[in-house]
Amino acid sequence: MWRGLAIVLAVYGTLRCVVTVLSPDKLTPIVCKVANGLIDADVEMSTVELSAMNTYPFLRLRVDSLRIVNPSSRLCRHAADS
């Protein structure tokens, strides 16, 4: 029983530290850089927030003002401007 309680407290403490260290100011550029590397499009977002306390045992990643521009639409826009 004590081992189970110790594991739960360790997980809770770890999640608490991760959420505190990864504030939206630090997390937003990281997520934007990873998204731009994984998706063949221009990805922009204003804020990314990580939450675990309200959704325990799940993590929630909240993204505000997400914008994804497909490369083909960039080409059409440049062709129309010419």
Coordinates of N, CA and C in Angstrom, one line a residue:
M1 N 0.8 -1.2 0.0 CA 0.0 0.0 0.0 C 0.9 1.3 0.0
W2 N 1.9 1.3 0.8 CA 2.8 2.4 0.9 C 3.5 2.6 -0.4
R3 N 3.9 1.5 -1.1 CA 4.6 1.6 -2.3 C 3.7 2.3 -3.4
G4 N 2.4 1.9 -3.4 CA 1.5 2.5 -4.4 C 1.3 4.0 -4.1
L5 N 1.2 4.4 -2.8 CA 1.0 5.8 -2.5 C 2.3 6.6 -2.9
A6 N 3.5 6.0 -2.7 CA 4.7 6.6 -3.0 C 4.8 6.8 -4.5
I7 N 4.3 5.9 -5.3 CA 4.4 6.0 -6.8 C 3.4 7.1 -7.3
V8 N 2.2 7.1 -6.7 CA 1.3 8.2 -7.0 C 1.8 9.6 -6.7
L9 N 2.4 9.7 -5.5 CA 3.0 11.0 -5.1 C 4.2 11.4 -6.0
A10 N 5.0 10.4 -6.4 CA 6.1 10.7 -7.3 C 5.6 11.1 -8.7
V11 N 4.6 10.5 -9.2 CA 4.1 10.9 -10.5 C 3.5 12.3 -10.4
Y12 N 2.7 12.5 -9.4 CA 2.1 13.8 -9.2 C 3.2 14.9 -9.1
G13 N 4.2 14.7 -8.3 CA 5.3 15.7 -8.1 C 6.0 15.9 -9.4
T14 N 6.2 14.9 -10.2 CA 6.9 15.0 -11.5 C 6.1 15.8 -12.5
L15 N 4.8 15.5 -12.5 CA 3.9 16.3 -13.4 C 3.8 17.7 -13.0
R16 N 3.8 18.0 -11.7 CA 3.7 19.3 -11.2 C 5.0 20.1 -11.6
C17 N 6.1 19.5 -11.5 CA 7.4 20.2 -11.9 C 7.4 20.4 -13.4
V18 N 7.0 19.4 -14.2 CA 7.1 19.6 -15.7 C 6.1 20.7 -16.1
V19 N 5.0 20.8 -15.5 CA 4.0 21.9 -15.9 C 4.5 23.2 -15.5
T20 N 5.2 23.3 -14.3 CA 5.7 24.5 -13.8 C 6.9 25.0 -14.7
V21 N 7.8 24.1 -15.0 CA 9.0 24.4 -15.8 C 8.6 24.8 -17.3
L22 N 7.7 24.1 -17.9 CA 7.3 24.3 -19.2 C 6.1 25.3 -19.3
S23 N 6.4 26.6 -18.9 CA 5.4 27.6 -19.0 C 5.0 27.9 -20.5
P24 N 3.9 28.6 -20.7 CA 3.6 28.9 -22.1 C 4.6 29.6 -22.9
D25 N 5.4 30.5 -22.2 CA 6.4 31.3 -22.9 C 7.6 30.4 -23.3
K26 N 7.8 29.3 -22.6 CA 8.9 28.4 -23.0 C 8.4 27.3 -23.9
L27 N 7.2 26.9 -23.7 CA 6.6 25.7 -24.5 C 6.2 26.1 -25.9
T28 N 5.7 27.3 -26.1 CA 5.2 27.7 -27.4 C 6.2 27.7 -28.5
P29 N 7.4 28.2 -28.3 CA 8.4 28.1 -29.4 C 8.8 26.7 -29.7
I30 N 8.9 25.8 -28.6 CA 9.3 24.4 -28.8 C 8.2 23.7 -29.7
V31 N 7.0 23.8 -29.3 CA 5.9 23.2 -30.1 C 5.8 23.7 -31.5
C32 N 6.0 25.0 -31.7 CA 5.9 25.6 -33.0 C 7.1 25.0 -33.9
K33 N 8.3 24.9 -33.3 CA 9.4 24.4 -34.1 C 9.3 23.0 -34.5
V34 N 8.8 22.2 -33.5 CA 8.5 20.7 -33.8 C 7.4 20.6 -34.9
A35 N 6.4 21.3 -34.7 CA 5.3 21.2 -35.7 C 5.7 21.6 -37.1
N36 N 6.5 22.7 -37.2 CA 7.0 23.1 -38.5 C 8.0 22.1 -39.1
G37 N 8.7 21.3 -38.3 CA 9.6 20.3 -38.8 C 8.8 19.0 -39.2
L38 N 7.7 18.8 -38.6 CA 7.0 17.5 -38.9 C 5.9 17.7 -40.0
I39 N 5.4 18.9 -40.1 CA 4.3 19.1 -41.1 C 4.8 19.9 -42.2
D40 N 4.5 19.5 -43.5 CA 5.0 20.2 -44.6 C 4.0 21.4 -44.9
A41 N 4.1 22.4 -44.0 CA 3.2 23.6 -44.1 C 3.8 24.6 -43.2
D42 N 3.3 25.8 -43.3 CA 3.7 26.9 -42.4 C 2.7 26.8 -41.2
V43 N 3.3 26.6 -40.0 CA 2.5 26.4 -38.8 C 2.8 27.6 -37.9
E44 N 1.7 28.3 -37.4 CA 1.8 29.4 -36.5 C 0.8 29.2 -35.4
M45 N 1.2 29.6 -34.2 CA 0.3 29.6 -33.0 C 0.7 30.7 -32.1
S46 N -0.2 31.2 -31.3 CA 0.1 32.3 -30.4 C 0.5 31.8 -29.0
T47 N -0.2 30.8 -28.5 CA 0.1 30.3 -27.1 C -0.1 28.8 -27.1
V48 N 0.8 28.1 -26.4 CA 0.6 26.6 -26.1 C 0.7 26.5 -24.6
E49 N -0.3 25.8 -24.0 CA -0.3 25.7 -22.5 C -0.5 24.2 -22.2
L50 N 0.4 23.7 -21.3 CA 0.3 22.3 -20.8 C -0.4 22.3 -19.4
S51 N -1.3 21.4 -19.3 CA -2.0 21.2 -18.0 C -2.1 19.8 -17.7
A52 N -1.9 19.5 -16.4 CA -2.0 18.1 -15.9 C -2.8 18.1 -14.6
M53 N -2.9 19.2 -13.9 CA -3.6 19.2 -12.6 C -5.1 19.0 -12.7
N54 N -5.7 19.6 -13.6 CA -7.2 19.6 -13.8 C -7.6 18.3 -14.5
T55 N -6.7 17.7 -15.3 CA -7.1 16.6 -16.1 C -6.4 15.3 -15.7
Y56 N -5.8 15.2 -14.5 CA -5.0 14.1 -14.1 C -5.9 12.8 -14.2
P57 N -5.5 11.7 -14.7 CA -4.1 11.3 -15.1 C -3.7 11.6 -16.5
F58 N -4.5 12.5 -17.2 CA -4.2 12.9 -18.5 C -3.5 14.2 -18.6
L59 N -2.7 14.4 -19.7 CA -2.1 15.7 -20.0 C -2.9 16.4 -21.0
R60 N -3.1 17.7 -20.9 CA -3.9 18.5 -21.8 C -2.9 19.5 -22.4
L61 N -2.9 19.6 -23.7 CA -2.1 20.6 -24.4 C -3.1 21.5 -25.2
R62 N -3.1 22.8 -24.7 CA -4.1 23.7 -25.3 C -3.3 24.7 -26.2
V63 N -3.8 24.8 -27.4 CA -3.2 25.7 -28.5 C -4.2 26.7 -28.9
D64 N -3.7 28.0 -28.7 CA -4.6 29.1 -29.1 C -4.1 29.7 -30.5
S65 N -5.0 30.1 -31.3 CA -4.8 30.7 -32.6 C -3.8 29.9 -33.5
L66 N -4.2 28.7 -33.7 CA -3.4 27.8 -34.6 C -3.7 28.1 -36.1
R67 N -2.7 28.3 -36.8 CA -2.8 28.6 -38.3 C -1.9 27.7 -39.0
I68 N -2.4 26.9 -40.0 CA -1.6 26.0 -40.8 C -1.9 26.4 -42.3
V69 N -0.9 26.8 -43.0 CA -1.0 27.2 -44.4 C -0.3 26.1 -45.2
N70 N -1.1 25.5 -46.1 CA -0.6 24.5 -47.0 C 0.3 25.1 -48.1
P71 N 1.4 24.4 -48.4 CA 2.3 24.9 -49.4 C 1.7 25.2 -50.7
S72 N 0.7 24.4 -51.2 CA 0.1 24.7 -52.5 C -0.7 26.0 -52.4
S73 N -1.3 26.4 -51.3 CA -2.0 27.6 -51.2 C -1.0 28.8 -51.2
R74 N 0.2 28.6 -50.7 CA 1.2 29.7 -50.8 C 1.6 29.9 -52.3
L75 N 1.7 28.8 -53.1 CA 2.0 29.0 -54.5 C 0.9 29.7 -55.2
C76 N -0.3 29.4 -54.9 CA -1.5 30.0 -55.6 C -1.5 31.5 -55.2
R77 N -1.2 31.8 -54.0 CA -1.2 33.2 -53.6 C -0.2 34.0 -54.3
H78 N 1.1 33.4 -54.4 CA 2.2 34.1 -55.1 C 1.9 34.3 -56.6
A79 N 1.2 33.3 -57.2 CA 0.9 33.3 -58.6 C -0.1 34.4 -58.9
A80 N -1.1 34.6 -57.9 CA -2.1 35.6 -58.1 C -1.5 37.0 -57.9
D81 N -0.5 37.1 -57.1 CA 0.2 38.4 -56.9 C 1.0 38.9 -58.0
S82 N 1.5 37.9 -58.9 CA 2.3 38.3 -60.0 C 1.6 38.9 -61.1

